[in-house]
Amino acid sequence: MEDRNRIRGFLRDEQLVKYASILLYIILSSCQIFFNKWVLSSKEINFPYPLGLTLLHMTFSSVLCFLLTKVFKVMKIEEGMTLDIYVTSVIPIGAMFAMTLWLGNTAYLYLTVAFSQMLKAIMPVAVFILGVCVGLEIMSCKMLLIMSVISFGVLVASYGELNINWIGVVYQMGGIVSEALRLILMEILVKRKGIKLNPVSLMYYMSPCSAICLFIPWIFLESSKMETWNFHVLVLSLNSLCTFALNLSVFLVISQTSALTIRIAGVFKDWVVVLVSALLFAETKLTVINLFGYAIAIAGVAAYNNHKPKNGESTTLVSRSPKNSNKEPSGPW
């Protein structure tokens, strides 16, 4: 009887950890979106340099990972990384990750937070199309219908946008394509090379590569403009720390749950961001057509999330904890 109570208590604690990690991800993700928008667009901070901000995030992450693993040694880097794997896999993934963050942050200079989130609903379409092109996905009538519903919803939401800026749309779509490419590359890496890394190991290897990929265009596009800018050290350090914590929380959710869970949590988070942004930012003016189109797109995303696991979960570099080691690691962050 006592052993049974211990097991129940252990399972209850395990469930609490899962729910807490999901809640942490939703809170951090939502706050980071608003934080980035404020840093890039507010008159108080006046830091309209998305490339510089993203470079700062990746540099901060690289330094912090190095300190945690090599100096203080509070976390361990998993073995198995070779020069061939790093050059052929990690560098392309890091480059796509850098491109995703750069273009996504740039879009905030032109679009409202709410509309940016609405456009992101098209992500499954981009991932599916690229997956079909490289042989990871199979075209079917059901998937074609789901993709059509998502696309139609995003088009309706875009039609309902009062102050649409097509430059911002191009940046956001570029970020979506980059993210889709990153997810495809990660899936290829795991399925064909069997690489599994814990969250800190993944950030340890990928952050420096992303920082270098961002540094090169930063020299030509933003470095000269930032020479006269007053550096708000505290604000940008806090922003970078929040980004690092968000990345860890995403990896934590994936390792504790599944790809489906992170996608469902992401859908809920997007709705929270869309609605809250209407309260926080005066520039955000939601229309009935906006919300109707976004609801259609989200319904399509929900159908995709329900259909995807039946055909095999998408994979990631994040390794699971021992209790789930019999399951295939899965899920985009």
CSV table of C-alpha atoms in Angstrom, one decimal, residues 61-178:
chain,number,residue,atom,x,y,z
A,61,SER,CA,23.5,32.3,-25.5
A,62,SER,CA,26.9,31.2,-26.7
A,63,VAL,CA,28.8,32.8,-23.8
A,64,LEU,CA,26.2,31.5,-21.2
A,65,CYS,CA,26.4,28.0,-22.6
A,66,PHE,CA,30.2,28.0,-22.4
A,67,LEU,CA,30.2,29.3,-18.8
A,68,LEU,CA,27.6,26.7,-17.7
A,69,THR,CA,29.4,23.7,-19.4
A,70,LYS,CA,33.1,24.6,-19.4
A,71,VAL,CA,33.7,27.0,-16.6
A,72,PHE,CA,31.2,26.2,-13.8
A,73,LYS,CA,30.5,22.7,-15.2
A,74,VAL,CA,27.0,22.6,-13.9
A,75,MET,CA,25.8,21.0,-17.1
A,76,LYS,CA,27.4,18.4,-19.4
A,77,ILE,CA,27.8,18.4,-23.1
A,78,GLU,CA,26.8,15.1,-24.8
A,79,GLU,CA,29.4,13.4,-26.9
A,80,GLY,CA,29.0,12.2,-30.5
A,81,MET,CA,29.5,15.5,-32.4
A,82,THR,CA,32.0,15.1,-35.2
A,83,LEU,CA,33.5,17.7,-37.6
A,84,ASP,CA,31.6,16.2,-40.5
A,85,ILE,CA,28.2,16.3,-38.7
A,86,TYR,CA,28.9,19.9,-37.6
A,87,VAL,CA,29.8,21.1,-41.1
A,88,THR,CA,27.1,19.3,-43.0
A,89,SER,CA,24.3,19.6,-40.5
A,90,VAL,CA,24.7,21.9,-37.5
A,91,ILE,CA,26.0,24.9,-39.6
A,92,PRO,CA,23.1,24.8,-42.1
A,93,ILE,CA,20.6,24.4,-39.2
A,94,GLY,CA,22.3,27.2,-37.3
A,95,ALA,CA,22.2,29.4,-40.4
A,96,MET,CA,18.5,28.8,-40.9
A,97,PHE,CA,17.8,29.4,-37.2
A,98,ALA,CA,19.6,32.8,-37.5
A,99,MET,CA,17.7,33.7,-40.6
A,100,THR,CA,14.4,32.8,-38.9
A,101,LEU,CA,15.1,35.0,-35.9
A,102,TRP,CA,16.5,37.9,-38.0
A,103,LEU,CA,13.6,38.1,-40.5
A,104,GLY,CA,11.0,37.5,-37.8
A,105,ASN,CA,12.3,40.3,-35.6
A,106,THR,CA,12.6,42.6,-38.7
A,107,ALA,CA,8.9,42.0,-39.4
A,108,TYR,CA,8.0,43.6,-36.1
A,109,LEU,CA,9.2,46.9,-37.5
A,110,TYR,CA,6.5,46.9,-40.1
A,111,LEU,CA,3.7,44.7,-38.7
A,112,THR,CA,1.6,44.5,-35.6
A,113,VAL,CA,2.3,41.6,-33.2
A,114,ALA,CA,-1.2,40.3,-33.8
A,115,PHE,CA,-0.9,40.2,-37.6
A,116,SER,CA,2.6,38.6,-37.4
A,117,GLN,CA,1.2,35.8,-35.3
A,118,MET,CA,-1.6,35.3,-37.8
A,119,LEU,CA,0.8,34.9,-40.6
A,120,LYS,CA,2.8,32.3,-38.7
A,121,ALA,CA,-0.2,30.0,-38.9
A,122,ILE,CA,0.9,29.3,-42.5
A,123,MET,CA,4.0,27.4,-41.0
A,124,PRO,CA,2.6,23.9,-41.4
A,125,VAL,CA,2.0,24.5,-45.1
A,126,ALA,CA,5.6,25.5,-45.6
A,127,VAL,CA,6.9,22.6,-43.7
A,128,PHE,CA,4.6,20.1,-45.5
A,129,ILE,CA,5.5,21.4,-49.0
A,130,LEU,CA,9.3,21.3,-48.3
A,131,GLY,CA,8.8,17.9,-46.7
A,132,VAL,CA,7.1,16.6,-49.8
A,133,CYS,CA,10.0,18.0,-51.9
A,134,VAL,CA,12.7,16.1,-50.0
A,135,GLY,CA,10.6,12.9,-49.5
A,136,LEU,CA,9.8,13.3,-45.8
A,137,GLU,CA,6.1,13.8,-46.4
A,138,ILE,CA,3.6,12.1,-48.6
A,139,MET,CA,1.0,14.1,-50.5
A,140,SER,CA,-2.6,13.0,-49.8
A,141,CYS,CA,-6.1,14.4,-50.4
A,142,LYS,CA,-6.6,14.9,-46.7
A,143,MET,CA,-3.3,16.8,-46.2
A,144,LEU,CA,-4.0,18.8,-49.3
A,145,LEU,CA,-7.4,19.8,-47.9
A,146,ILE,CA,-5.8,20.7,-44.5
A,147,MET,CA,-3.2,22.9,-46.2
A,148,SER,CA,-5.9,24.6,-48.3
A,149,VAL,CA,-7.9,25.4,-45.2
A,150,ILE,CA,-4.9,26.9,-43.4
A,151,SER,CA,-3.9,28.9,-46.5
A,152,PHE,CA,-7.4,30.2,-47.0
A,153,GLY,CA,-7.7,31.2,-43.3
A,154,VAL,CA,-4.4,33.2,-43.5
A,155,LEU,CA,-5.6,34.9,-46.7
A,156,VAL,CA,-8.9,35.9,-45.1
A,157,ALA,CA,-7.0,37.2,-42.0
A,158,SER,CA,-4.7,39.2,-44.3
A,159,TYR,CA,-7.6,40.7,-46.2
A,160,GLY,CA,-9.1,41.9,-42.9
A,161,GLU,CA,-5.9,43.7,-41.9
A,162,LEU,CA,-6.5,47.4,-41.9
A,163,ASN,CA,-2.9,48.6,-42.2
A,164,ILE,CA,-1.1,45.8,-44.0
A,165,ASN,CA,2.6,46.5,-44.9
A,166,TRP,CA,3.8,44.2,-47.7
A,167,ILE,CA,7.5,44.7,-46.8
A,168,GLY,CA,6.7,43.3,-43.3
A,169,VAL,CA,4.7,40.4,-44.9
A,170,VAL,CA,7.7,39.5,-47.1
A,171,TYR,CA,10.0,39.5,-44.1
A,172,GLN,CA,7.6,37.4,-42.1
A,173,MET,CA,7.2,34.9,-44.9
A,174,GLY,CA,10.9,34.7,-45.3
A,175,GLY,CA,11.2,33.9,-41.7
A,176,ILE,CA,8.6,31.2,-42.0
A,177,VAL,CA,10.4,29.6,-45.0
A,178,SER,CA,13.7,29.7,-43.1
